[in-house]
Tab-separated table of C-alpha atoms in Angstrom:
chain	number	residue	atom	x	y	z
A	718	PHE	CA	10.319	4.129	-6.476
A	719	SER	CA	7.832	6.052	-8.356
A	720	THR	CA	6.029	9.042	-7.934
A	721	PHE	CA	2.224	10.345	-8.662
A	722	PRO	CA	2.294	12.590	-11.834
A	723	GLY	CA	2.304	15.392	-12.089
A	724	ASN	CA	1.917	15.745	-8.202
A	725	ARG	CA	4.777	17.840	-6.499
A	726	GLY	CA	4.489	17.143	-3.310
A	727	TRP	CA	3.119	18.482	-0.992
A	728	SER	CA	3.994	22.994	-1.166
A	729	LYS	CA	4.736	22.734	2.766
A	730	ARG	CA	7.332	21.808	4.795
A	731	GLU	CA	5.448	21.670	7.811
A	732	LEU	CA	2.501	19.538	8.082
A	733	THR	CA	0.272	18.074	10.569
A	734	TYR	CA	-1.755	15.088	10.906
A	735	ARG	CA	-4.220	13.597	13.686
A	736	ILE	CA	-5.292	10.455	14.803
A	737	ILE	CA	-9.011	9.807	14.468
A	738	ASN	CA	-10.129	6.540	16.581
A	739	TYR	CA	-7.679	3.923	17.250
A	740	THR	CA	-8.147	0.459	17.293
A	741	PRO	CA	-9.107	-1.928	19.741
A	742	ASP	CA	-5.931	-4.501	18.958
A	743	MET	CA	-3.139	-2.017	20.922
A	744	PRO	CA	-2.905	0.698	23.984
A	745	ARG	CA	-3.978	3.450	22.542
A	746	SER	CA	0.286	4.446	22.988
A	747	GLU	CA	0.821	1.648	21.563
A	748	VAL	CA	-0.490	3.272	18.466
A	749	ASP	CA	0.717	6.652	19.076
A	750	HIS	CA	4.285	5.452	18.975
A	751	ALA	CA	3.688	3.314	15.528
A	752	ILE	CA	2.643	6.326	13.865
A	753	GLN	CA	4.739	9.288	15.653
A	754	ARG	CA	7.812	6.445	14.199
A	755	ALA	CA	6.650	5.936	10.752
A	756	PHE	CA	6.146	10.022	10.329
A	757	ARG	CA	9.870	9.649	11.901
A	758	VAL	CA	10.858	7.927	8.467
A	759	TRP	CA	10.971	10.372	6.853
A	760	SER	CA	11.315	13.497	8.046
A	761	ASP	CA	14.487	11.988	8.990
A	762	VAL	CA	16.009	11.904	5.024
A	763	THR	CA	13.824	15.447	4.645
A	764	PRO	CA	12.993	18.939	5.633
A	765	LEU	CA	10.130	17.082	6.715
A	766	THR	CA	7.689	18.400	10.279
A	767	PHE	CA	5.417	15.958	11.506
A	768	THR	CA	3.473	17.738	15.003
A	769	ARG	CA	-0.258	16.035	15.830
A	770	VAL	CA	-3.170	18.295	17.427
A	771	TYR	CA	-5.928	16.195	17.630
A	772	ASP	CA	-9.141	19.484	17.651
A	773	VAL	CA	-8.672	20.834	14.305
A	774	THR	CA	-8.830	19.377	10.843
A	775	SER	CA	-4.806	17.947	9.711
A	776	ASP	CA	-3.444	17.447	6.519
A	777	ILE	CA	-3.065	13.370	7.572
A	778	GLU	CA	-5.729	12.554	9.392
A	779	ILE	CA	-5.159	8.966	10.266
A	780	SER	CA	-8.691	5.942	10.394
A	781	PHE	CA	-8.720	2.705	11.949
A	782	ALA	CA	-12.482	1.394	9.353
A	783	ALA	CA	-14.146	-1.676	7.849
A	784	GLN	CA	-15.434	-2.941	5.243
A	785	VAL	CA	-17.335	0.815	3.581
A	786	HIS	CA	-16.068	3.917	5.287
A	787	ASN	CA	-17.167	7.368	3.235
A	788	ASP	CA	-14.101	6.334	0.208
A	789	PHE	CA	-14.858	4.996	-3.008
A	790	TYR	CA	-12.063	2.201	-1.492
A	791	PRO	CA	-14.311	-0.456	0.515
A	792	PHE	CA	-11.665	-2.520	2.862
A	793	ASP	CA	-11.626	-6.544	1.835
A	794	GLY	CA	-12.154	-8.212	4.885
A	795	PRO	CA	-9.243	-9.808	6.493
A	796	HIS	CA	-5.678	-9.868	4.526
A	797	GLY	CA	-6.422	-8.585	1.114
A	798	THR	CA	-6.208	-5.045	1.466
A	799	LEU	CA	-4.461	-4.110	4.306
A	800	ALA	CA	-4.719	-0.539	4.025
A	801	HIS	CA	-4.313	2.654	1.757
A	802	ALA	CA	-3.629	6.514	1.597
A	803	PHE	CA	-3.984	9.062	-0.781
A	804	ALA	CA	-1.582	11.194	-2.407
A	805	PRO	CA	-1.196	14.764	-0.996
A	806	SER	CA	-3.779	17.702	-1.740
A	807	SER	CA	-6.945	19.582	0.341
A	808	GLY	CA	-9.538	17.134	2.320
A	809	ILE	CA	-8.961	13.757	1.934
A	810	GLY	CA	-5.341	14.023	0.777
A	811	GLY	CA	-3.761	13.033	2.559
A	812	ASP	CA	-5.484	11.104	4.556
A	813	ALA	CA	-4.513	7.119	5.428
A	814	HIS	CA	-7.009	4.247	6.126
A	815	PHE	CA	-6.653	1.182	8.415
A	816	ASP	CA	-8.841	-2.179	7.547
A	817	GLU	CA	-9.652	-2.607	11.712
A	818	ASP	CA	-11.471	-6.419	10.409
A	819	GLU	CA	-6.777	-7.154	9.928
A	820	THR	CA	-5.028	-7.785	13.236
A	821	TRP	CA	-3.190	-4.662	14.199
A	822	THR	CA	-0.391	-5.384	16.204
A	823	SER	CA	3.183	-4.472	17.814
A	824	GLY	CA	5.325	-6.578	17.426
A	825	SER	CA	4.816	-9.928	13.921
A	826	ASN	CA	1.507	-11.827	15.589
A	827	GLY	CA	-0.351	-9.598	13.081
A	828	TYR	CA	0.429	-6.623	10.469
A	829	ASN	CA	2.758	-4.908	11.727
A	830	LEU	CA	1.002	-1.073	12.282
A	831	PHE	CA	4.681	0.588	11.982
A	832	ILE	CA	5.894	-0.831	9.106
A	833	VAL	CA	2.221	-0.585	6.970
A	834	ALA	CA	1.736	3.480	8.339
A	835	ALA	CA	5.522	3.610	7.136
A	836	HIS	CA	4.347	2.718	3.783
A	837	GLU	CA	0.972	4.209	3.569
A	838	PHE	CA	2.139	7.800	4.877
A	839	GLY	CA	4.480	7.306	2.302
A	840	HIS	CA	1.807	7.561	-0.750
A	841	SER	CA	0.410	10.512	1.333
A	842	LEU	CA	3.385	12.541	0.734
A	843	GLY	CA	3.126	11.410	-2.407
A	844	LEU	CA	4.642	8.920	-3.259
A	845	LEU	CA	3.989	5.574	-5.775
A	846	HIS	CA	4.251	2.420	-5.309
A	847	SER	CA	8.020	1.048	-5.878
A	848	ASN	CA	9.063	-1.808	-7.852
A	849	ASP	CA	11.419	-3.132	-5.834
A	850	PRO	CA	10.994	-5.409	-4.137
A	851	SER	CA	13.404	-4.546	-1.406
A	852	ALA	CA	11.569	-0.822	-1.042
A	853	LEU	CA	9.255	0.185	2.198
A	854	MET	CA	7.336	1.174	-1.546
A	855	TYR	CA	7.122	-2.064	-2.718
A	856	PRO	CA	3.046	-2.572	-2.547
A	857	THR	CA	3.198	-5.998	-0.521
A	858	TYR	CA	4.033	-6.550	3.528
A	859	HIS	CA	6.638	-7.807	4.200
A	860	TYR	CA	7.873	-7.462	7.806
A	861	THR	CA	11.050	-6.522	9.399
A	862	GLU	CA	11.483	-5.711	13.122
A	863	PRO	CA	10.887	-2.339	13.894
A	864	SER	CA	14.183	-2.134	15.690
A	865	GLU	CA	15.779	-3.417	13.494
A	866	PHE	CA	14.136	-0.986	10.408
A	867	ARG	CA	16.439	1.341	8.194
A	868	LEU	CA	14.841	2.923	4.891
A	869	PRO	CA	15.815	1.752	1.792
A	870	GLU	CA	18.060	3.752	-0.925
A	871	ASP	CA	15.030	2.952	-3.115
A	872	ASP	CA	12.430	5.103	-0.814
A	873	VAL	CA	15.472	7.662	-0.256
A	874	ASN	CA	16.269	9.107	-3.667
A	875	GLY	CA	11.639	8.806	-4.143
A	876	ILE	CA	11.014	11.214	-1.020
A	877	GLN	CA	14.182	13.097	-1.526
A	878	SER	CA	13.719	13.953	-5.004
A	879	LEU	CA	9.765	15.517	-4.763
A	880	TYR	CA	11.705	17.352	-1.092
A	881	GLY	CA	15.561	17.630	-1.466
A	882	ALA	CA	17.732	15.741	2.089
A	883	ARG	CA	17.352	17.159	5.779
A	884	ILE	CA	19.710	19.689	6.320
A	885	THR	CA	22.375	17.948	9.083
B	509	PHE	CA	-6.839	-38.821	-5.225
B	510	PRO	CA	-8.415	-36.338	-7.467
B	511	ALA	CA	-7.567	-36.530	-10.723
B	512	LYS	CA	-8.426	-33.659	-12.552
B	513	ALA	CA	-8.347	-31.045	-9.753
B	514	PRO	CA	-5.553	-28.725	-11.727
B	515	GLU	CA	-7.796	-27.528	-13.684
B	516	ALA	CA	-10.533	-26.246	-10.529
B	517	ASN	CA	-7.717	-24.952	-9.260
B	518	LYS	CA	-6.389	-23.470	-12.407
B	519	GLU	CA	-10.355	-21.989	-13.129
B	520	THR	CA	-10.108	-20.191	-9.188
B	521	ASP	CA	-6.537	-18.786	-9.877
B	522	ALA	CA	-7.825	-17.604	-13.179
B	523	LYS	CA	-10.881	-15.491	-10.738
B	524	PHE	CA	-8.149	-14.842	-8.242
B	525	ALA	CA	-6.392	-12.919	-10.782
B	526	GLU	CA	-8.948	-11.529	-12.858
B	527	GLU	CA	-10.945	-9.879	-9.724
B	528	TYR	CA	-7.047	-8.789	-8.345
B	529	LEU	CA	-6.212	-7.321	-11.372
B	530	LYS	CA	-8.888	-5.816	-11.770
B	531	LYS	CA	-9.051	-3.790	-8.013
B	532	TYR	CA	-5.280	-3.529	-8.290
B	533	TYR	CA	-3.814	-3.491	-12.770
B	534	ASN	CA	-7.312	-0.843	-13.358
B	535	LEU	CA	-7.830	-3.926	-15.370
B	536	GLN	CA	-11.691	-3.832	-18.068
B	537	THR	CA	-13.295	-6.392	-19.785
B	538	ASN	CA	-15.969	-6.752	-20.835
B	539	GLY	CA	-15.954	-10.553	-19.312
B	540	ARG	CA	-14.932	-12.323	-22.617
B	541	GLN	CA	-10.922	-12.783	-24.813
B	542	SER	CA	-10.162	-11.177	-27.160
B	543	ARG	CA	-10.138	-13.713	-31.023
B	544	LYS	CA	-7.708	-11.218	-32.134
B	545	LYS	CA	-4.041	-12.033	-33.037
B	546	GLY	CA	-1.695	-11.002	-29.773
B	547	ASP	CA	-2.529	-11.085	-25.863
B	548	GLY	CA	-6.109	-10.013	-24.536
B	549	PRO	CA	-6.724	-7.499	-21.743
B	550	LEU	CA	-5.496	-10.059	-19.080
B	551	ILE	CA	-2.471	-11.448	-20.550
B	552	THR	CA	-0.952	-8.369	-21.519
B	553	LYS	CA	-2.152	-6.789	-17.326
B	554	ILE	CA	-0.818	-10.856	-15.995
B	555	LYS	CA	2.996	-9.305	-17.983
B	556	GLU	CA	1.765	-6.009	-17.462
B	557	MET	CA	1.844	-6.765	-13.243
B	558	GLN	CA	5.151	-9.009	-13.668
B	559	GLN	CA	6.667	-6.672	-14.855
B	560	PHE	CA	6.195	-4.250	-11.687
B	561	LEU	CA	5.469	-7.288	-9.361
B	562	GLY	CA	9.851	-8.496	-10.628
B	563	LEU	CA	8.563	-11.335	-11.779
B	564	LYS	CA	9.404	-12.854	-14.400
B	565	VAL	CA	7.366	-11.749	-17.283
B	566	THR	CA	4.911	-14.867	-18.950
B	567	GLY	CA	1.923	-14.374	-18.814
B	568	ILE	CA	1.003	-17.421	-17.573
B	569	LEU	CA	-0.083	-17.949	-13.915
B	570	ASP	CA	2.585	-19.650	-12.867
B	571	SER	CA	3.168	-20.744	-8.974
B	572	ASP	CA	5.556	-17.592	-8.772
B	573	THR	CA	3.163	-14.943	-9.602
B	574	MET	CA	0.117	-16.332	-7.520
B	575	GLU	CA	1.832	-16.802	-4.292
B	576	VAL	CA	2.643	-13.145	-5.094
B	577	MET	CA	-0.364	-12.152	-6.320
B	578	HIS	CA	-2.092	-13.724	-2.348
B	579	GLN	CA	0.458	-11.854	-0.072
B	580	PRO	CA	-1.116	-8.868	1.804
B	581	ARG	CA	-1.855	-5.452	0.412
B	582	CYS	CA	-1.496	-1.969	-0.006
B	583	GLY	CA	-4.947	-1.221	-1.482
B	584	PHE	CA	-3.176	1.178	-3.818
B	585	VAL	CA	-3.563	1.384	-7.240
B	586	ASP	CA	-0.014	0.594	-8.643
B	587	ALA	CA	-1.302	1.781	-12.341
B	588	GLY	CA	-2.056	4.501	-13.120
B	589	GLU	CA	-5.731	6.418	-12.993
């Protein structure tokens, strides 16, 4: 695993997120569930908590957009880049953007939103890409049945290097 | 069947690789290959990418390398800013 040089992640442990808009590819309830579950991947192994907010700016703003979308990293149409997220900081920091030109799904027929969101939230929390092909933070997409997903050890080690382990 | 098809593919692969490396590995090139001794910036970046992605480090755009590069991926760069 690797982390952003000079960035020790969020200084607080209670983080907020907001879903700015929805993809038409999936029912809203499925998007909500995928996002919530993707955060749980990380909160299960750290002391972090994620609370959804609706009407105020949050730490992690989540949106779907195509092509040019108000940052310096325009999306590229179907396939290629699926999503990106920003390292922890104020403003755009922590925000996650998903390419609306992809086909998002809660299954395997398209790109699984839970898998991609879990990866992007790793960036939102301070992880860079891993060079371990079995890691969630490996840069290329690999479908895993969500019900069978377990956060790989490399990612657990990475996130706990920033926030410590959850005390149960 | 075409006798020289692989040449065309190589050109396409090289162009694709250059764009990919610019996008995800911070490749900076003025479009000319270095004539100095040693690897040019493109080959150096191909090696860096192969090492990062857990591939055999050859500096050549072999089929394994091209396969990984064509996989959908996160848009975040793998090289330090």
